[in-house]
Coordinates of C-alpha atoms in Angstrom, one line a residue:
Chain A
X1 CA 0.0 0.0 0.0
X2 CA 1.5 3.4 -0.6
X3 CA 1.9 6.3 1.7
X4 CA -1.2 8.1 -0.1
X5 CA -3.5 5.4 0.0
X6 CA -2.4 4.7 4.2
X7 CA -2.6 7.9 5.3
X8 CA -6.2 8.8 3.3
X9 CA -7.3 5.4 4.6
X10 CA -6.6 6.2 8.2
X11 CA -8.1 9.5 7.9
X12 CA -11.2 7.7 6.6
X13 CA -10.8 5.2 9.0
X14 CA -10.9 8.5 12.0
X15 CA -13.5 10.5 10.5
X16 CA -16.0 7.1 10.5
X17 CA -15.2 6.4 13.6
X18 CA -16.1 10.2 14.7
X19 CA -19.3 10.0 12.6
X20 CA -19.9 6.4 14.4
X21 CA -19.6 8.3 17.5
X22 CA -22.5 10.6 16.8
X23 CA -24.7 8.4 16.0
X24 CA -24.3 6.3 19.4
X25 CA -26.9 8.2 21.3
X26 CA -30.0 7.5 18.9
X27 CA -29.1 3.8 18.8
X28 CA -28.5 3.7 22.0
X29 CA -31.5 4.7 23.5
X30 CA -32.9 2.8 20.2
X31 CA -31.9 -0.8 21.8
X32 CA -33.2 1.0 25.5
X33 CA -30.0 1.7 26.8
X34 CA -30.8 5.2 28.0
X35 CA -28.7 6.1 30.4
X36 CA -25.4 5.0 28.2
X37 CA -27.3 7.1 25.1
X38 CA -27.7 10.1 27.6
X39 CA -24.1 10.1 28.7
X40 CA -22.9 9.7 25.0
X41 CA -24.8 12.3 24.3
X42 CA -22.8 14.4 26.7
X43 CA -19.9 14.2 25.9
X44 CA -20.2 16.2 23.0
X45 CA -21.9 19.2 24.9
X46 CA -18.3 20.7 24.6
X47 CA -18.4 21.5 21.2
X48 CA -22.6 21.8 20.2
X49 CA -25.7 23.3 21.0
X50 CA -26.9 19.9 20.8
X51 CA -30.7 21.8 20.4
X52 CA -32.8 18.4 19.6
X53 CA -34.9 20.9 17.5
X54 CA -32.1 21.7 15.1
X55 CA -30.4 18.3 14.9
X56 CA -30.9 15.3 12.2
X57 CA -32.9 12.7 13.9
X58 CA -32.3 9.1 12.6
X59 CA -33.9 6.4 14.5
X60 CA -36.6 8.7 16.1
X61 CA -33.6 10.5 18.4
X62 CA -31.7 13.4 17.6
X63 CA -27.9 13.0 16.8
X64 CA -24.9 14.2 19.4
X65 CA -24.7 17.3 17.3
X66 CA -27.0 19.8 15.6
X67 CA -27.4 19.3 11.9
X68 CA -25.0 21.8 10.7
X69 CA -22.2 19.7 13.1
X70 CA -23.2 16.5 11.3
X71 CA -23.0 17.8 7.8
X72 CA -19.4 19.2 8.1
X73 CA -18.4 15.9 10.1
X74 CA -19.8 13.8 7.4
X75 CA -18.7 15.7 4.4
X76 CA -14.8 15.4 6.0
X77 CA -15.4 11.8 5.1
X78 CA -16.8 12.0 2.1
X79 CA -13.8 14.3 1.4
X80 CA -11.6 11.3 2.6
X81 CA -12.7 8.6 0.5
X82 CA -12.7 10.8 -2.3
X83 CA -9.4 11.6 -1.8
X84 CA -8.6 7.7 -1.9
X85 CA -8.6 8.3 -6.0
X86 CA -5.3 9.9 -6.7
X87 CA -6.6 11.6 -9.9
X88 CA -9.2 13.3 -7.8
X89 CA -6.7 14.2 -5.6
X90 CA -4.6 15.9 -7.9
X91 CA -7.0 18.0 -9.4
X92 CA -9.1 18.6 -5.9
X93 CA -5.6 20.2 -4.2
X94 CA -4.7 21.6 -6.8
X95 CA -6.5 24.9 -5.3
X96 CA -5.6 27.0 -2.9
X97 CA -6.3 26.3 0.3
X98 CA -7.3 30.1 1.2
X99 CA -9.7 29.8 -1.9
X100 CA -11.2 26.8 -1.0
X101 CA -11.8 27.5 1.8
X102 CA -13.4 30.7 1.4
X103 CA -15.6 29.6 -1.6
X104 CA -16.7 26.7 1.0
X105 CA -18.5 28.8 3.6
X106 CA -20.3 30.6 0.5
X107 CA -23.2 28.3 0.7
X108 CA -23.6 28.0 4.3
X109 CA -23.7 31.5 4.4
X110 CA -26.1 32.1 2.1
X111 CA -28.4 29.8 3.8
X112 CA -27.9 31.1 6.7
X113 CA -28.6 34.8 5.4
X114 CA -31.5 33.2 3.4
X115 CA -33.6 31.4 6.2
X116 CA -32.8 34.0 8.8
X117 CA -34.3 36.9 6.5
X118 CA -37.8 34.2 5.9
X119 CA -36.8 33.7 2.2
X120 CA -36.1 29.8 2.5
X121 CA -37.8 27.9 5.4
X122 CA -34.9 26.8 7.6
X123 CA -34.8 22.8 7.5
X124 CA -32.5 20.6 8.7
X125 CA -31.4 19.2 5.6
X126 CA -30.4 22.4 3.6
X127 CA -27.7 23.2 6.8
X128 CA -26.5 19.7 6.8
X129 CA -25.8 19.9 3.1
X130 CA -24.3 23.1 2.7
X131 CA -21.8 22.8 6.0
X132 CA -20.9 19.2 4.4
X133 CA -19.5 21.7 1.8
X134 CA -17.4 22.5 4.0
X135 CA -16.1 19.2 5.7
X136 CA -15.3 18.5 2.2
X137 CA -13.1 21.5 1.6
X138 CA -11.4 20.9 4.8
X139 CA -10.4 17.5 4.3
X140 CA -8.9 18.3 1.1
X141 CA -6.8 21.2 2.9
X142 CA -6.1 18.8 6.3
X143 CA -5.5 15.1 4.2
X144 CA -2.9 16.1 2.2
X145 CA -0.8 18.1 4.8
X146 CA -1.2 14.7 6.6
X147 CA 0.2 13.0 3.8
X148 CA 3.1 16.0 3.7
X149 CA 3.9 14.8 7.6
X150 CA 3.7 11.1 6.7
X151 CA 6.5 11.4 4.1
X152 CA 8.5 14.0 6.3
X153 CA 8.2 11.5 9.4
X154 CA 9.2 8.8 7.4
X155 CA 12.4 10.6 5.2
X156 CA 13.4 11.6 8.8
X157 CA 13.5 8.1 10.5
X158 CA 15.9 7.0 7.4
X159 CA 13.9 4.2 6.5
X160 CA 13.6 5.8 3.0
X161 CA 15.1 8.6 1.2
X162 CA 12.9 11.7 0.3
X163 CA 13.9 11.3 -3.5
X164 CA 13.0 7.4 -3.4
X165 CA 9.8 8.0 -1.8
X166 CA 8.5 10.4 -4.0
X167 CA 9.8 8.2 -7.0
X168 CA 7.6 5.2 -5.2
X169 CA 4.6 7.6 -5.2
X170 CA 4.6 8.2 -8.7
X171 CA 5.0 5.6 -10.5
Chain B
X1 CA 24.6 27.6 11.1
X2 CA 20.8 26.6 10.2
X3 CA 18.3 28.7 11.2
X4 CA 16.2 27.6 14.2
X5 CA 12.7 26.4 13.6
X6 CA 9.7 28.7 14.4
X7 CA 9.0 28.6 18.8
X8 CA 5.6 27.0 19.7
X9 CA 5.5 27.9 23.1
X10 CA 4.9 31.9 22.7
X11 CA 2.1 32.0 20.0
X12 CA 0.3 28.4 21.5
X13 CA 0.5 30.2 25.0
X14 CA -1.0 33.7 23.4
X15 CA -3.5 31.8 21.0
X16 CA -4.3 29.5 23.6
X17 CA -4.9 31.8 26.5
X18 CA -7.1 34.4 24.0
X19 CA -9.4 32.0 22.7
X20 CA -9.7 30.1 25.6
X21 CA -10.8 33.0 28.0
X22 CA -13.3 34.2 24.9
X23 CA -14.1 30.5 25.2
X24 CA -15.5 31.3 28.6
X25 CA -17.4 34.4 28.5
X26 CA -21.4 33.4 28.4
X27 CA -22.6 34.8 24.8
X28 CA -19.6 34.8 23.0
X29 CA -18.1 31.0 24.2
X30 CA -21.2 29.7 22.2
X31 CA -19.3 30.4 19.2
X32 CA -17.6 26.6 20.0
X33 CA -21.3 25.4 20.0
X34 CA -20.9 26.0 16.1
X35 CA -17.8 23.2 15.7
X36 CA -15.3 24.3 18.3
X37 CA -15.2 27.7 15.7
X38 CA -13.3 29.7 18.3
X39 CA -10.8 26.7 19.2
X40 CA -10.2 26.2 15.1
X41 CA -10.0 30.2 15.0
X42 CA -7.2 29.7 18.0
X43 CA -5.0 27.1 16.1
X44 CA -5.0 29.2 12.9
X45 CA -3.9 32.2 14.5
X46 CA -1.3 30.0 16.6
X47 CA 0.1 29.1 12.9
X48 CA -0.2 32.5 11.8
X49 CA 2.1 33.7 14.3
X50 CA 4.5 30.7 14.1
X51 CA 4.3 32.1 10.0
X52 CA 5.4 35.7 11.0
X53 CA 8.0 35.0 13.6
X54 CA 10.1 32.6 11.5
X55 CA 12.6 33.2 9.1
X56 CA 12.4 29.2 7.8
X57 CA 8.6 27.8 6.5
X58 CA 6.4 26.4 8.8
X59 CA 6.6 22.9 8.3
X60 CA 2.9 20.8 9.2
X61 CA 4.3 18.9 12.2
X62 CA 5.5 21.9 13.9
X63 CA 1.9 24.1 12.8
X64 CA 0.3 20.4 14.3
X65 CA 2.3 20.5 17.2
X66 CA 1.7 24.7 18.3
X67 CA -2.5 23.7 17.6
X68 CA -2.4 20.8 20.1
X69 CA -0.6 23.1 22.7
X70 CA -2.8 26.0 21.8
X71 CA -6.1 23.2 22.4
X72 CA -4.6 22.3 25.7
X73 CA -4.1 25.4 27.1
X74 CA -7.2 26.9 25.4
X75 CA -9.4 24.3 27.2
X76 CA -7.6 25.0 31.0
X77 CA -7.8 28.7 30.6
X78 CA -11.8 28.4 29.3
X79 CA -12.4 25.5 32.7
X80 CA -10.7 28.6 34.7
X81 CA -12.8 32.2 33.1
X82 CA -16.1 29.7 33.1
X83 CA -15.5 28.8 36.5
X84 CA -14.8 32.3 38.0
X85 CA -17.2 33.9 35.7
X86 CA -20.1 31.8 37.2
X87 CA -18.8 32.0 40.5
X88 CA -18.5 36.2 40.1
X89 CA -22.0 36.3 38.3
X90 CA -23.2 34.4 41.1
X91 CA -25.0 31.7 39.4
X92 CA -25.0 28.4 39.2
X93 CA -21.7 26.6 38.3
X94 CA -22.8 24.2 35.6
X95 CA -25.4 26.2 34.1
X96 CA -24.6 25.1 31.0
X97 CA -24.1 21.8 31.6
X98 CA -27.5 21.6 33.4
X99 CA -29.0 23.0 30.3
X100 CA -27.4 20.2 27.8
X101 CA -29.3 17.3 30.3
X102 CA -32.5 19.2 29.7
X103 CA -32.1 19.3 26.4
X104 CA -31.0 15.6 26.6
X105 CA -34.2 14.8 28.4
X106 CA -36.6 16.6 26.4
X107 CA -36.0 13.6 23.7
X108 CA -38.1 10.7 25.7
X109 CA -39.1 9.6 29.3
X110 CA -36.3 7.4 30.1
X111 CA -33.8 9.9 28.8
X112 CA -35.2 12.3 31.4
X113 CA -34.7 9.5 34.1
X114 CA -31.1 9.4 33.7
X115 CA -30.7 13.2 33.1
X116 CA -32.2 13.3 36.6
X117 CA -29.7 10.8 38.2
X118 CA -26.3 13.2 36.3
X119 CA -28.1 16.0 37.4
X120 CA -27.2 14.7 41.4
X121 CA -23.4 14.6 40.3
X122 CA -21.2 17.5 42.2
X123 CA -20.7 20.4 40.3
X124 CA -16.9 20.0 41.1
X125 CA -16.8 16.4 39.8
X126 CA -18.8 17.5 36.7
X127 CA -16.6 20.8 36.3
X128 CA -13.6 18.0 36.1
X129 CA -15.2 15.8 33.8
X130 CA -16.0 18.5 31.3
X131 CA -12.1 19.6 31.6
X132 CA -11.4 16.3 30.7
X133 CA -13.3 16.7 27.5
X134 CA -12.3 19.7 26.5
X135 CA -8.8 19.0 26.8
X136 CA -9.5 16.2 24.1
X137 CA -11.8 18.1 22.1
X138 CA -9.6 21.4 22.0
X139 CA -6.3 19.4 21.4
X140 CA -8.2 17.6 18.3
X141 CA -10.0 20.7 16.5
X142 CA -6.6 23.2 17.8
X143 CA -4.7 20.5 15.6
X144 CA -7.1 20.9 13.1
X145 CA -6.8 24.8 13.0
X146 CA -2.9 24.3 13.1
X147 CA -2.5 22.7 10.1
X148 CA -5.3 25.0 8.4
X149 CA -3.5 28.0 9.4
X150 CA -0.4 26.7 8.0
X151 CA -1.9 25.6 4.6
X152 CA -3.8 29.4 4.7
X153 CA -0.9 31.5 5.7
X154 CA 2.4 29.6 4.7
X155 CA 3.4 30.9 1.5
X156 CA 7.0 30.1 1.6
X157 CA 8.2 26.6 -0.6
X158 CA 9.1 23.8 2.1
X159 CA 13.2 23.8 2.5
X160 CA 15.0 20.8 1.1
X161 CA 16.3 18.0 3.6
X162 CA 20.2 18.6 3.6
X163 CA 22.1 16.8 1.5
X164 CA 18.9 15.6 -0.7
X165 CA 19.0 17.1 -4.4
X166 CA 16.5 19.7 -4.8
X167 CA 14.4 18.5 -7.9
X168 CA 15.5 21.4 -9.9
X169 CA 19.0 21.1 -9.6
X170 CA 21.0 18.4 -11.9
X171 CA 22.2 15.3 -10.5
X172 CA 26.2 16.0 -9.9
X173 CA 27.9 13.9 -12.7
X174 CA 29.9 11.0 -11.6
X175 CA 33.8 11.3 -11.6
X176 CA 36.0 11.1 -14.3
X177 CA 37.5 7.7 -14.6
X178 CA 41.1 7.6 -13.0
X179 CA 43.9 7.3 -16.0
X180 CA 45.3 4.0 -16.6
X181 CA 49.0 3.4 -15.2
X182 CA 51.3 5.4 -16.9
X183 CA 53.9 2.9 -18.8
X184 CA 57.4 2.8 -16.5
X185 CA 60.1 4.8 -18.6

């Protein structure tokens, strides 16, 4: 396996297990372990709202994070396993990263603007979507300089020369 | 002599102190409601000052490395302004946290039952637990804003490994043969 395909595999590997995370709560209390979906729940009070009102709701019970939350998280893994095919890769970090970025928030923001002002009704769906956007944009910007450390790491422990490694990449 | 790599300490300690005391003001903490935003916002600017203060490029471990510190200290400095804060507001201690079990109760019955049983855990204990926490969660997303800062700010190409040929200079052609013996006279 090479160095891309390991390091875009482990991120993968992370950002499903993150996403896997989330989703404990509603199947949780779905098999009637309450308490356990309650506590897992809580641990992500930290970093969300958690509002049940403004959260995806698989299974009949909300997810560990609002809606917007879940989108980015899941589109940083659909970022990694697209990022698995190298000729994606090239041309997806081929821009950059400020741009990216930037062009990224575009759509939550217009969402935002739009169902604040009572132009679009404000659903679930539409914020989960457009903040995937951005989990996508970031995992383009984060995978690669993942890969970058990787090859630095492993040009620093000796166990292969920069020039050899990159030859190995290519071809 | 090579130049020193870029410090993490100063701008993780400056990042990480900032953001984390924002972190714990009431309105404006809520900002990490919306995916740890301030705590990304704190590892970016971490790399940002790494960026200025160095004469080499930034590399992605080191930008990784000063958004983890920032994270860590971010998430003792919020524990500390939340704590005082509450205590100097006069309210109640885990306010917040009391809110996220109703919220966690308001989605069925038995969810409610155990809210009410975590609800009876110490404000101290909870305080330590949700330290705990953020020390992970700050560490991960102050990583995350590391490397973003880096990849945003970082202009600079990345400096060749010493003694590694830079892809744009020529190989260095291999020495001449030695002469054959000359003939003995």
């Amino acid at each position: 396996m090479t160095l891309h395909r390991a390091v875009v595999f482990a991120a993968a590997a992370a950002a499903l297990g993150w996403n896997l995370m989330l989703a404990a709560p509603p199947l949780l209390h779905a098999v009637g372990e309450h308490e356990a979906g309650t506590l897992a729940r809580l641990v992500f009070a930290p970093i969300c709202h958690q509002d049940p009102a403004r959260s995806l709701a698989p299974l009949g019970s909300p997810l560990a994070v609002c809606a917007r939350c879940s989108g980015a998280y899941l589109g940083f893994l659909a970022g990694a396993m697209i990022l698995i095919f190298r000729s994606v890769r090239r041309r997806a970090t081929g821009f950059a990263p400020r741009s990216l970025l930037l062009a990224s928030i575009v759509p939550t923001a217009a969402q935002w603007v739009l169902a604040a002002s009572g132009l679009m009704p404000d659903i679930a769906a539409a914020r989960a979507s457009t903040a995937a956007i951005i989990g996508v944009a970031i995992s383009f910007v984060i995978i690669p300089a993942l890969e970058s450390l990787a090859r630095d790491i492993a040009a620093a422990r000796g166990s292969i020369s920069k020039g050899n490694l990159d030859a190995a990449e290519t071809s | 002599m090579q130049p020193k790599p870029p410090s993490v300490w100063q701008p993780a300690l400056t990042a990480g102190f900032i953001f984390g005391f924002v972190s714990g003001i009431p309105l404006v903490g809520a900002l990490n409601c919306m995916c740890c935003s301030l705590i990304l916002g704190a590892g970016v600017t971490c790399s940002y000052l790494m960026v200025r203060s160095s004469s080499i490029p930034l590399t992605v471990g080191r930008s990784a490395m000063g958004g983890a510190l920032t994270g860590m200290f971010a998430a003792l400095i919020w524990v500390i302004t939340y704590a005082a804060i509450s205590i100097i507001l006069g309210g109640e201690l885990m306010a917040d946290f009391d809110k996220a079990l109703e919220r966690a109760a308001e989605i069925n019955p038995e969810a409610r039952e155990a809210a009410r049983v975590l609800s009876g855990v110490g404000a101290y204990v909870m305080l330590s637990i949700m330290l705990v926490l953020a020390f992970f969660f700050y560490t991960i997303f102050g990583i995350l804003g590391g490397i973003i800062g880096r990849a945003i700010f970082e202009r600079r190409p990345p400096v060749p490994e010493a003694g590694a040929a830079s892809p744009m200079e020529p190989m260095a052609p291999p020495p001449p043969p030695s002469p054959p013996d000359a003939p003995l006279s």
